[in-house]
mmCIF file of C-alpha atoms in Angstrom:
data_model
loop_
_atom_site.group_PDB
_atom_site.id
_atom_site.type_symbol
_atom_site.label_atom_id
_atom_site.label_comp_id
_atom_site.label_asym_id
_atom_site.label_seq_id
_atom_site.Cartn_x
_atom_site.Cartn_y
_atom_site.Cartn_z
ATOM 1 C CA MET R 24 -5.018 32.841 -38.870
ATOM 2 C CA ALA R 25 -6.784 29.510 -38.671
ATOM 3 C CA GLN R 26 -10.301 29.496 -37.272
ATOM 4 C CA PRO R 27 -10.704 27.944 -33.788
ATOM 5 C CA SER R 28 -12.111 24.419 -33.903
ATOM 6 C CA LEU R 29 -14.436 25.315 -31.013
ATOM 7 C CA SER R 30 -17.137 27.952 -31.442
ATOM 8 C CA ARG R 31 -17.533 30.610 -28.762
ATOM 9 C CA GLU R 32 -21.101 29.467 -28.112
ATOM 10 C CA LEU R 33 -19.994 25.889 -27.442
ATOM 11 C CA ALA R 34 -17.122 27.143 -25.296
ATOM 12 C CA LEU R 35 -19.544 29.167 -23.147
ATOM 13 C CA GLU R 36 -21.922 26.231 -22.839
ATOM 14 C CA THR R 37 -19.072 23.980 -21.690
ATOM 15 C CA ILE R 38 -17.988 26.533 -19.092
ATOM 16 C CA GLU R 39 -21.567 26.938 -17.840
ATOM 17 C CA ARG R 40 -22.075 23.198 -17.483
ATOM 18 C CA VAL R 41 -18.856 22.804 -15.480
ATOM 19 C CA GLU R 42 -19.735 25.785 -13.264
ATOM 20 C CA ALA R 43 -23.144 24.252 -12.602
ATOM 21 C CA LYS R 44 -21.393 21.169 -11.273
ATOM 22 C CA LEU R 45 -19.080 23.327 -9.158
ATOM 23 C CA ARG R 46 -22.166 24.856 -7.504
ATOM 24 C CA GLU R 47 -23.476 21.345 -6.823
ATOM 25 C CA GLY R 48 -20.284 20.504 -4.913
ATOM 26 C CA PHE R 49 -18.183 18.657 -7.476
ATOM 27 C CA ARG R 50 -14.465 19.367 -7.163
ATOM 28 C CA PRO R 51 -12.591 21.770 -9.432
ATOM 29 C CA THR R 52 -9.599 20.510 -11.385
ATOM 30 C CA GLY R 53 -6.524 20.094 -9.186
ATOM 31 C CA ILE R 54 -8.294 19.341 -5.907
ATOM 32 C CA GLY R 55 -8.174 15.730 -4.760
ATOM 33 C CA GLY R 56 -11.018 13.920 -3.079
ATOM 34 C CA ALA R 57 -13.713 11.293 -3.444
ATOM 35 C CA GLY R 58 -15.948 11.092 -6.481
ATOM 36 C CA PRO R 59 -15.574 12.668 -9.941
ATOM 37 C CA GLY R 60 -14.482 16.273 -10.471
ATOM 38 C CA ALA R 61 -16.742 18.981 -11.887
ATOM 39 C CA ALA R 62 -15.515 18.526 -15.471
ATOM 40 C CA SER R 63 -16.056 14.760 -15.331
ATOM 41 C CA ALA R 64 -19.501 15.177 -13.770
ATOM 42 C CA ALA R 65 -20.455 17.689 -16.485
ATOM 43 C CA ALA R 66 -19.343 15.253 -19.184
ATOM 44 C CA ASP R 67 -21.352 12.410 -17.646
ATOM 45 C CA ALA R 68 -24.488 14.581 -17.403
ATOM 46 C CA TRP R 69 -23.987 15.868 -20.965
ATOM 47 C CA GLY R 70 -23.599 12.357 -22.330
ATOM 48 C CA ILE R 71 -20.164 12.910 -23.886
ATOM 49 C CA SER R 72 -16.710 11.645 -22.980
ATOM 50 C CA ARG R 73 -14.689 13.232 -20.232
ATOM 51 C CA GLY R 74 -11.821 13.697 -22.658
ATOM 52 C CA THR R 75 -14.065 15.738 -24.947
ATOM 53 C CA VAL R 76 -15.025 18.118 -22.143
ATOM 54 C CA ASN R 77 -11.403 18.485 -21.053
ATOM 55 C CA GLY R 78 -10.440 19.224 -24.647
ATOM 56 C CA ARG R 79 -13.147 21.872 -24.948
ATOM 57 C CA LEU R 80 -12.030 23.492 -21.692
ATOM 58 C CA ALA R 81 -8.469 23.681 -22.987
ATOM 59 C CA ALA R 82 -9.635 25.169 -26.307
ATOM 60 C CA ALA R 83 -11.914 27.682 -24.554
ATOM 61 C CA LYS R 84 -8.978 28.955 -22.509
ATOM 62 C CA LEU R 85 -6.600 29.017 -25.482
ATOM 63 C CA HIS R 86 -8.859 30.762 -27.988
ATOM 64 C CA TYR R 87 -11.223 32.858 -25.855
ATOM 65 C CA GLY R 88 -9.557 33.186 -22.456
ATOM 66 C CA LEU R 89 -12.548 31.458 -20.871
ATOM 67 C CA GLU R 90 -12.303 29.047 -17.931
ATOM 68 C CA PRO R 91 -14.636 27.913 -15.133
ATOM 69 C CA ASP R 92 -14.864 30.061 -11.994
ATOM 70 C CA ASP R 93 -13.497 27.675 -9.349
ATOM 71 C CA THR R 94 -14.621 30.003 -6.563
ATOM 72 C CA LEU R 95 -18.156 28.736 -7.159
ATOM 73 C CA TYR R 96 -17.138 25.430 -5.575
ATOM 74 C CA ARG R 97 -18.528 24.652 -2.151
ATOM 75 C CA ALA R 98 -17.969 21.206 -0.706
ATOM 76 C CA GLN R 99 -21.369 19.571 -0.446
ATOM 77 C CA ARG R 100 -20.969 18.460 3.137
ATOM 78 C CA TYR R 101 -20.715 22.090 4.271
ATOM 79 C CA GLN R 102 -23.930 23.049 2.459
ATOM 80 C CA GLN R 103 -26.122 20.790 4.557
ATOM 81 C CA PRO R 104 -28.440 22.838 6.786
ATOM 82 C CA VAL R 105 -28.376 22.080 10.516
ATOM 83 C CA PRO R 106 -31.821 20.703 11.453
ATOM 84 C CA ARG R 107 -32.208 22.641 14.710
ATOM 85 C CA ALA R 108 -31.356 25.926 12.958
ATOM 86 C CA VAL R 109 -33.795 25.561 10.042
ATOM 87 C CA VAL R 110 -37.215 24.077 9.513
ATOM 88 C CA GLN R 111 -36.194 21.386 7.008
ATOM 89 C CA ASP R 112 -34.156 18.282 7.671
ATOM 90 C CA ALA R 113 -30.555 18.030 6.433
ATOM 91 C CA PRO R 114 -30.573 16.302 3.015
ATOM 92 C CA PRO R 115 -28.329 13.237 2.614
ATOM 93 C CA PRO R 116 -25.138 13.732 0.587
ATOM 94 C CA GLU R 117 -25.224 12.878 -3.108
ATOM 95 C CA PRO R 118 -23.797 9.317 -3.292
ATOM 96 C CA GLN R 119 -21.896 10.039 -6.506
ATOM 97 C CA MET R 120 -19.834 12.693 -4.724
ATOM 98 C CA SER R 121 -19.322 11.003 -1.366
ATOM 99 C CA ARG R 122 -18.197 7.623 -2.661
ATOM 100 C CA PRO R 123 -14.558 7.086 -3.688
ATOM 101 C CA SER R 124 -13.788 7.313 -7.384
ATOM 102 C CA GLY R 125 -11.948 4.559 -9.250
ATOM 103 C CA ASN R 126 -12.349 0.813 -8.938
ATOM 104 C CA ALA R 127 -12.450 -1.189 -5.724
ATOM 105 C CA VAL R 128 -9.358 -3.405 -5.471
ATOM 106 C CA ARG R 129 -9.130 -6.216 -2.930
ATOM 107 C CA VAL R 130 -5.618 -6.433 -1.508
ATOM 108 C CA LEU R 131 -3.988 -8.947 0.810
ATOM 109 C CA ALA R 132 -1.150 -7.277 2.722
ATOM 110 C CA ILE R 133 1.481 -9.608 4.188
ATOM 111 C CA GLY R 134 3.789 -8.264 6.868
ATOM 112 C CA ASP R 135 7.443 -8.979 7.626
ATOM 113 C CA LEU R 136 8.114 -12.707 7.128
ATOM 114 C CA HIS R 137 11.787 -12.827 8.213
ATOM 115 C CA GLN R 138 12.505 -16.116 6.502
ATOM 116 C CA ASP R 139 15.769 -17.545 7.814
ATOM 117 C CA PRO R 140 17.628 -20.813 7.054
ATOM 118 C CA ARG R 141 18.189 -21.250 10.814
ATOM 119 C CA HIS R 142 14.394 -21.322 11.304
ATOM 120 C CA PRO R 143 12.911 -23.711 8.696
ATOM 121 C CA ASP R 144 9.652 -23.817 10.679
ATOM 122 C CA ARG R 145 8.837 -20.378 9.264
ATOM 123 C CA LEU R 146 8.405 -21.798 5.756
ATOM 124 C CA HIS R 147 4.981 -23.237 6.655
ATOM 125 C CA VAL R 148 3.309 -19.854 7.020
ATOM 126 C CA LEU R 149 3.777 -19.061 3.319
ATOM 127 C CA THR R 150 1.797 -22.114 2.299
ATOM 128 C CA TRP R 151 -0.976 -21.233 4.763
ATOM 129 C CA ILE R 152 -1.186 -17.663 3.484
ATOM 130 C CA ALA R 153 -1.180 -18.822 -0.143
ATOM 131 C CA ARG R 154 -4.079 -21.194 0.549
ATOM 132 C CA TYR R 155 -5.988 -18.406 2.278
ATOM 133 C CA ALA R 156 -5.352 -16.087 -0.674
ATOM 134 C CA SER R 157 -6.457 -18.768 -3.145
ATOM 135 C CA LEU R 158 -9.712 -19.216 -1.244
ATOM 136 C CA HIS R 159 -10.563 -15.502 -1.196
ATOM 137 C CA ARG R 160 -9.127 -14.560 -4.622
ATOM 138 C CA PHE R 161 -7.638 -11.156 -3.862
ATOM 139 C CA ASP R 162 -6.874 -8.933 -6.856
ATOM 140 C CA HIS R 163 -3.427 -7.950 -5.605
ATOM 141 C CA ILE R 164 -1.082 -9.382 -2.978
ATOM 142 C CA VAL R 165 1.531 -7.098 -1.417
ATOM 143 C CA GLN R 166 4.329 -8.350 0.807
ATOM 144 C CA ILE R 167 5.478 -5.337 2.777
ATOM 145 C CA GLY R 168 9.214 -6.155 2.863
ATOM 146 C CA ASP R 169 11.668 -8.037 5.089
ATOM 147 C CA TRP R 170 10.640 -11.259 3.364
ATOM 148 C CA SER R 171 13.994 -12.604 4.500
ATOM 149 C CA THR R 172 16.259 -11.644 7.387
ATOM 150 C CA TRP R 173 19.549 -11.778 5.421
ATOM 151 C CA ASP R 174 21.678 -12.102 8.542
ATOM 152 C CA SER R 175 24.501 -13.319 6.301
ATOM 153 C CA VAL R 176 25.231 -9.666 5.517
ATOM 154 C CA ASN R 177 24.048 -7.967 8.693
ATOM 155 C CA GLN R 178 26.332 -5.213 9.971
ATOM 156 C CA HIS R 179 25.357 -5.549 13.630
ATOM 157 C CA ASP R 180 27.653 -8.537 14.231
ATOM 158 C CA ARG R 181 31.167 -7.787 13.026
ATOM 159 C CA ASN R 182 32.863 -10.745 11.405
ATOM 160 C CA ASP R 183 35.530 -10.823 14.149
ATOM 161 C CA THR R 184 32.952 -11.400 16.922
ATOM 162 C CA ALA R 185 31.601 -14.598 18.451
ATOM 163 C CA GLY R 186 28.112 -13.717 17.269
ATOM 164 C CA ALA R 187 29.300 -13.690 13.652
ATOM 165 C CA LYS R 188 29.934 -17.440 13.852
ATOM 166 C CA TYR R 189 26.178 -17.934 13.785
ATOM 167 C CA LYS R 190 25.659 -15.885 10.633
ATOM 168 C CA PRO R 191 24.658 -18.125 7.698
ATOM 169 C CA PRO R 192 26.554 -17.845 4.405
ATOM 170 C CA ILE R 193 24.950 -15.723 1.699
ATOM 171 C CA ALA R 194 24.353 -18.896 -0.333
ATOM 172 C CA ARG R 195 22.247 -20.400 2.486
ATOM 173 C CA ASP R 196 20.185 -17.229 2.792
ATOM 174 C CA MET R 197 19.601 -17.239 -0.963
ATOM 175 C CA GLU R 198 18.651 -20.923 -0.935
ATOM 176 C CA ASN R 199 16.208 -20.247 1.914
ATOM 177 C CA LEU R 200 14.604 -17.434 -0.097
ATOM 178 C CA LYS R 201 13.991 -19.854 -2.965
ATOM 179 C CA ASP R 202 12.645 -22.488 -0.573
ATOM 180 C CA SER R 203 10.183 -19.937 0.838
ATOM 181 C CA LEU R 204 9.034 -18.971 -2.654
ATOM 182 C CA ALA R 205 8.482 -22.665 -3.403
ATOM 183 C CA ALA R 206 6.444 -22.952 -0.194
ATOM 184 C CA TRP R 207 4.284 -20.066 -1.423
ATOM 185 C CA ARG R 208 3.743 -21.703 -4.791
ATOM 186 C CA ALA R 209 2.802 -24.971 -3.083
ATOM 187 C CA GLY R 210 -0.234 -23.253 -1.556
ATOM 188 C CA ILE R 211 -1.422 -21.230 -4.556
ATOM 189 C CA ALA R 212 -4.275 -22.704 -6.576
ATOM 190 C CA PRO R 213 -3.170 -23.450 -10.166
ATOM 191 C CA ASP R 214 -5.955 -21.310 -11.660
ATOM 192 C CA TYR R 215 -5.312 -18.291 -9.406
ATOM 193 C CA LYS R 216 -3.048 -15.605 -10.906
ATOM 194 C CA PRO R 217 -3.125 -12.453 -8.728
ATOM 195 C CA ARG R 218 -0.752 -9.532 -9.112
ATOM 196 C CA GLN R 219 2.087 -10.011 -6.607
ATOM 197 C CA THR R 220 4.386 -7.236 -5.404
ATOM 198 C CA VAL R 221 7.177 -7.107 -2.826
ATOM 199 C CA VAL R 222 8.109 -3.642 -1.545
ATOM 200 C CA LEU R 223 11.631 -4.357 -0.331
ATOM 201 C CA GLY R 224 12.466 -3.684 3.312
ATOM 202 C CA ASN R 225 15.552 -2.692 5.264
ATOM 203 C CA HIS R 226 16.586 -6.345 5.594
ATOM 204 C CA GLU R 227 16.596 -6.809 1.797
ATOM 205 C CA ASN R 228 18.530 -3.546 1.644
ATOM 206 C CA ARG R 229 21.316 -5.248 3.559
ATOM 207 C CA LEU R 230 22.357 -6.809 0.230
ATOM 208 C CA GLU R 231 22.526 -3.404 -1.465
ATOM 209 C CA ARG R 232 24.641 -2.093 1.395
ATOM 210 C CA PHE R 233 26.910 -5.144 1.245
ATOM 211 C CA GLU R 234 27.458 -4.749 -2.484
ATOM 212 C CA ASN R 235 28.143 -1.056 -2.023
ATOM 213 C CA ALA R 236 30.842 -1.878 0.550
ATOM 214 C CA ASN R 237 32.204 -4.629 -1.708
ATOM 215 C CA PRO R 238 31.977 -3.178 -5.224
ATOM 216 C CA GLU R 239 33.487 -6.273 -6.834
ATOM 217 C CA ALA R 240 30.181 -8.002 -5.947
ATOM 218 C CA LEU R 241 27.973 -5.192 -7.304
ATOM 219 C CA GLY R 242 24.759 -6.618 -8.751
ATOM 220 C CA THR R 243 25.653 -10.233 -7.996
ATOM 221 C CA PHE R 244 23.356 -10.997 -5.074
ATOM 222 C CA THR R 245 20.680 -8.329 -5.586
ATOM 223 C CA THR R 246 20.120 -9.533 -9.153
ATOM 224 C CA GLU R 247 19.839 -13.153 -8.064
ATOM 225 C CA ARG R 248 17.393 -12.138 -5.321
ATOM 226 C CA ASP R 249 15.152 -10.142 -7.659
ATOM 227 C CA GLN R 250 15.252 -12.832 -10.347
ATOM 228 C CA ALA R 251 14.196 -15.426 -7.780
ATOM 229 C CA PHE R 252 11.156 -13.330 -6.884
ATOM 230 C CA LEU R 253 10.337 -12.800 -10.560
ATOM 231 C CA GLN R 254 10.583 -16.518 -11.299
ATOM 232 C CA TYR R 255 7.737 -17.082 -8.843
ATOM 233 C CA GLY R 256 5.603 -14.193 -10.121
ATOM 234 C CA TRP R 257 6.634 -11.482 -7.629
ATOM 235 C CA LYS R 258 7.677 -8.047 -8.854
ATOM 236 C CA THR R 259 9.965 -6.068 -6.552
ATOM 237 C CA ARG R 260 9.907 -2.367 -5.726
ATOM 238 C CA PRO R 261 12.887 -0.478 -4.242
ATOM 239 C CA TYR R 262 13.299 -0.054 -0.500
ATOM 240 C CA GLY R 263 11.686 3.185 0.674
ATOM 241 C CA GLU R 264 9.489 3.670 -2.394
ATOM 242 C CA LEU R 265 5.768 4.347 -2.029
ATOM 243 C CA PHE R 266 3.977 1.776 -4.210
ATOM 244 C CA TYR R 267 0.432 2.866 -5.068
ATOM 245 C CA ILE R 268 -2.719 0.827 -5.561
ATOM 246 C CA GLU R 269 -5.812 2.989 -6.208
ATOM 247 C CA GLY R 270 -4.180 5.980 -4.527
ATOM 248 C CA VAL R 271 -3.200 4.086 -1.345
ATOM 249 C CA ALA R 272 0.546 3.812 -0.694
ATOM 250 C CA PHE R 273 2.302 0.619 0.385
ATOM 251 C CA THR R 274 5.847 0.809 1.757
ATOM 252 C CA HIS R 275 8.021 -0.995 4.288
ATOM 253 C CA HIS R 276 7.940 2.109 6.461
ATOM 254 C CA PRO R 277 7.272 5.822 5.875
ATOM 255 C CA VAL R 278 10.423 7.929 5.932
ATOM 256 C CA ASN R 279 10.902 11.175 7.859
ATOM 257 C CA GLY R 280 12.870 14.267 6.882
ATOM 258 C CA VAL R 281 16.243 12.776 7.816
ATOM 259 C CA GLY R 282 15.684 9.549 5.908
ATOM 260 C CA ARG R 283 14.720 7.367 8.864
ATOM 261 C CA ALA R 284 11.563 5.479 9.738
ATOM 262 C CA PHE R 285 8.869 7.190 11.786
ATOM 263 C CA GLY R 286 9.373 5.135 14.933
ATOM 264 C CA GLY R 287 8.231 4.978 18.516
ATOM 265 C CA GLU R 288 4.792 4.797 20.067
ATOM 266 C CA THR R 289 3.476 7.742 18.038
ATOM 267 C CA GLY R 290 5.107 6.884 14.702
ATOM 268 C CA PRO R 291 1.848 6.462 12.733
ATOM 269 C CA GLN R 292 0.377 9.628 14.227
ATOM 270 C CA ARG R 293 3.433 11.710 13.312
ATOM 271 C CA ALA R 294 3.593 10.228 9.813
ATOM 272 C CA ALA R 295 -0.110 11.004 9.340
ATOM 273 C CA GLY R 296 0.678 14.664 9.944
ATOM 274 C CA LYS R 297 3.085 14.653 6.993
ATOM 275 C CA THR R 298 1.533 12.417 4.352
ATOM 276 C CA THR R 299 -1.101 13.357 1.790
ATOM 277 C CA VAL R 300 -2.127 9.740 1.095
ATOM 278 C CA PRO R 301 -3.086 6.714 3.216
ATOM 279 C CA ILE R 302 -0.081 4.495 3.940
ATOM 280 C CA VAL R 303 0.074 0.752 4.658
ATOM 281 C CA SER R 304 3.383 -0.307 6.211
ATOM 282 C CA GLY R 305 5.210 -2.948 8.236
ATOM 283 C CA HIS R 306 8.618 -2.779 9.945
ATOM 284 C CA THR R 307 7.408 -2.322 13.537
ATOM 285 C CA HIS R 308 5.704 -5.762 13.621
ATOM 286 C CA LYS R 309 2.842 -4.039 15.439
ATOM 287 C CA ARG R 310 -0.843 -3.843 14.554
ATOM 288 C CA GLN R 311 -1.902 -0.210 14.545
ATOM 289 C CA VAL R 312 -4.569 1.818 12.757
ATOM 290 C CA HIS R 313 -4.618 5.587 12.992
ATOM 291 C CA ASP R 314 -7.188 7.724 11.166
ATOM 292 C CA ALA R 315 -6.082 11.367 11.010
ATOM 293 C CA ALA R 316 -8.878 13.864 10.343
ATOM 294 C CA LYS R 317 -8.054 16.463 7.684
ATOM 295 C CA ILE R 318 -9.511 19.770 6.532
ATOM 296 C CA GLY R 319 -10.656 19.738 2.920
ATOM 297 C CA PRO R 320 -12.149 17.336 0.362
ATOM 298 C CA VAL R 321 -10.045 14.441 1.709
ATOM 299 C CA ASP R 322 -11.237 14.436 5.308
ATOM 300 C CA VAL R 323 -9.263 11.474 6.640
ATOM 301 C CA ILE R 324 -5.834 9.925 6.076
ATOM 302 C CA SER R 325 -5.421 6.367 7.350
ATOM 303 C CA MET R 326 -2.147 4.907 8.585
ATOM 304 C CA VAL R 327 -2.116 1.117 8.911
ATOM 305 C CA GLU R 328 0.716 -0.941 10.391
ATOM 306 C CA ILE R 329 0.067 -4.570 9.531
ATOM 307 C CA GLY R 330 2.102 -6.445 12.144
ATOM 308 C CA CYS R 331 4.305 -9.327 10.972
ATOM 309 C CA ALA R 332 3.794 -12.709 9.318
ATOM 310 C CA LEU R 333 6.006 -14.765 11.589
ATOM 311 C CA PRO R 334 4.505 -17.855 13.268
ATOM 312 C CA TRP R 335 2.225 -16.861 16.107
ATOM 313 C CA GLY R 336 4.135 -15.645 19.159
ATOM 314 C CA VAL R 337 7.601 -15.705 17.585
ATOM 315 C CA VAL R 338 9.754 -12.735 18.623
ATOM 316 C CA GLU R 339 13.144 -12.103 17.067
ATOM 317 C CA SER R 340 16.159 -12.345 19.394
ATOM 318 C CA TYR R 341 17.073 -8.688 19.039
ATOM 319 C CA ALA R 342 13.872 -7.768 20.912
ATOM 320 C CA LYS R 343 15.384 -9.599 23.918
ATOM 321 C CA HIS R 344 12.990 -9.519 26.880
ATOM 322 C CA GLY R 345 11.518 -6.070 26.304
ATOM 323 C CA MET R 346 7.880 -5.406 25.589
ATOM 324 C CA THR R 347 7.057 -5.706 21.892
ATOM 325 C CA GLY R 348 3.325 -5.616 21.181
ATOM 326 C CA TRP R 349 3.960 -7.637 18.014
ATOM 327 C CA TRP R 350 0.986 -9.062 16.133
ATOM 328 C CA HIS R 351 1.190 -12.067 13.807
ATOM 329 C CA GLY R 352 -1.103 -12.492 10.805
ATOM 330 C CA VAL R 353 -2.182 -10.996 7.470
ATOM 331 C CA VAL R 354 -4.377 -8.033 6.572
ATOM 332 C CA PRO R 355 -7.044 -8.199 3.848
ATOM 333 C CA MET R 356 -8.383 -4.826 2.725
ATOM 334 C CA THR R 357 -10.224 -3.023 -0.043
ATOM 335 C CA VAL R 358 -8.813 0.198 -1.497
ATOM 336 C CA GLN R 359 -10.574 2.595 -3.825
ATOM 337 C CA GLY R 360 -9.932 6.152 -4.950
ATOM 338 C CA GLY R 361 -7.329 6.905 -2.289
ATOM 339 C CA VAL R 362 -9.390 5.416 0.548
ATOM 340 C CA ILE R 363 -9.060 2.197 2.554
ATOM 341 C CA THR R 364 -12.743 1.286 2.603
ATOM 342 C CA ASP R 365 -12.525 -2.156 4.253
ATOM 343 C CA LEU R 366 -9.929 -3.532 6.652
ATOM 344 C CA ALA R 367 -9.578 -6.756 8.624
ATOM 345 C CA PHE R 368 -6.907 -8.642 10.575
ATOM 346 C CA VAL R 369 -6.578 -12.430 10.258
ATOM 347 C CA SER R 370 -4.270 -13.998 12.827
ATOM 348 C CA MET R 371 -1.662 -16.634 12.139
ATOM 349 C CA LEU R 372 -3.581 -18.866 14.546
ATOM 350 C CA THR R 373 -6.602 -18.712 12.229
ATOM 351 C CA LEU R 374 -4.456 -19.322 9.157
ATOM 352 C CA GLU R 375 -2.844 -22.383 10.728
ATOM 353 C CA ARG R 376 -6.156 -23.740 11.981
ATOM 354 C CA ASP R 377 -7.971 -23.295 8.649
ATOM 355 C CA HIS R 378 -5.143 -23.825 6.161
ATOM 356 C CA GLY R 379 -2.292 -25.598 7.987
ATOM 357 C CA ASP R 380 -1.091 -29.177 7.654
ATOM 358 C CA ARG R 381 -0.919 -29.638 11.402
ATOM 359 C CA LEU R 382 -3.157 -28.698 14.302
ATOM 360 C CA ALA R 383 -2.588 -25.319 15.924
ATOM 361 C CA ALA R 384 -0.907 -25.654 19.296
#
């Protein structure tokens, strides 16, 4: 039998160093949360790579049946003494453990644009947003879906109705998509090359549904749509998928157990009770932020609805005269280690005033 590559003495030392970090409040393997885990913290203190420590832990278990005692872990925040119950003050938390792990990524989230060939005035907003993004140099730009309305293939107005006469042809919708992408490029600085992602929405999904109902057209319009985005530097993600940046999910809307959006006044609150990650979404056209407190190393899950990116005050006709609560603008944020650390809302009025070609009304 071949001799183990790891001596028992070194295996025990590795276990002891990891257990020491568990006692200090660093997380055991398999538990999510801010900051490095116990094995990573032990490697950093030891001055060796994290991969080396993980390899030694695996070898210690394989050859000697040794592994760290995870029951030694106590979250640091619960170890702080209460000042009125003891004579010493509560010590501040160790910054290395309380700060999110990973790298801070600055993201510009753009809500539902609903570009439509019947409303060419909506093209302007893309140039304004692109100029704003060029000024602030975000690392990643995410458009949250419903870039276009795609009423050409909507199933709400049957083709034998009067309303269907106002539906544009698919070709006009596709041409409008390309015009809107050109409007975006017109505002982007030549030396600015951010990552750009579109998480497709239910309005883009109208094309998939149309092709499914008309199989002779399968792949015709969806391929042209996705290639148009790619030509202008935008990668697309499927409708309903959670797209992650630093552990924060971006999607058109979170989906419940029956495959529908969490809707209504309490949609974000109910979704927060189900998700294990923060979620940034659109769809409702509303501006909402809900922080749900949690028990455990991750003590808060944030749900952010980013409104829409229509011109200020524009409400789609389907909303009729009901109350909407829509908000119009874009949402810059910073995400890091599964946490939304910074969040702001910039209105379309501000974008037009600072980056438009005409004075705001």
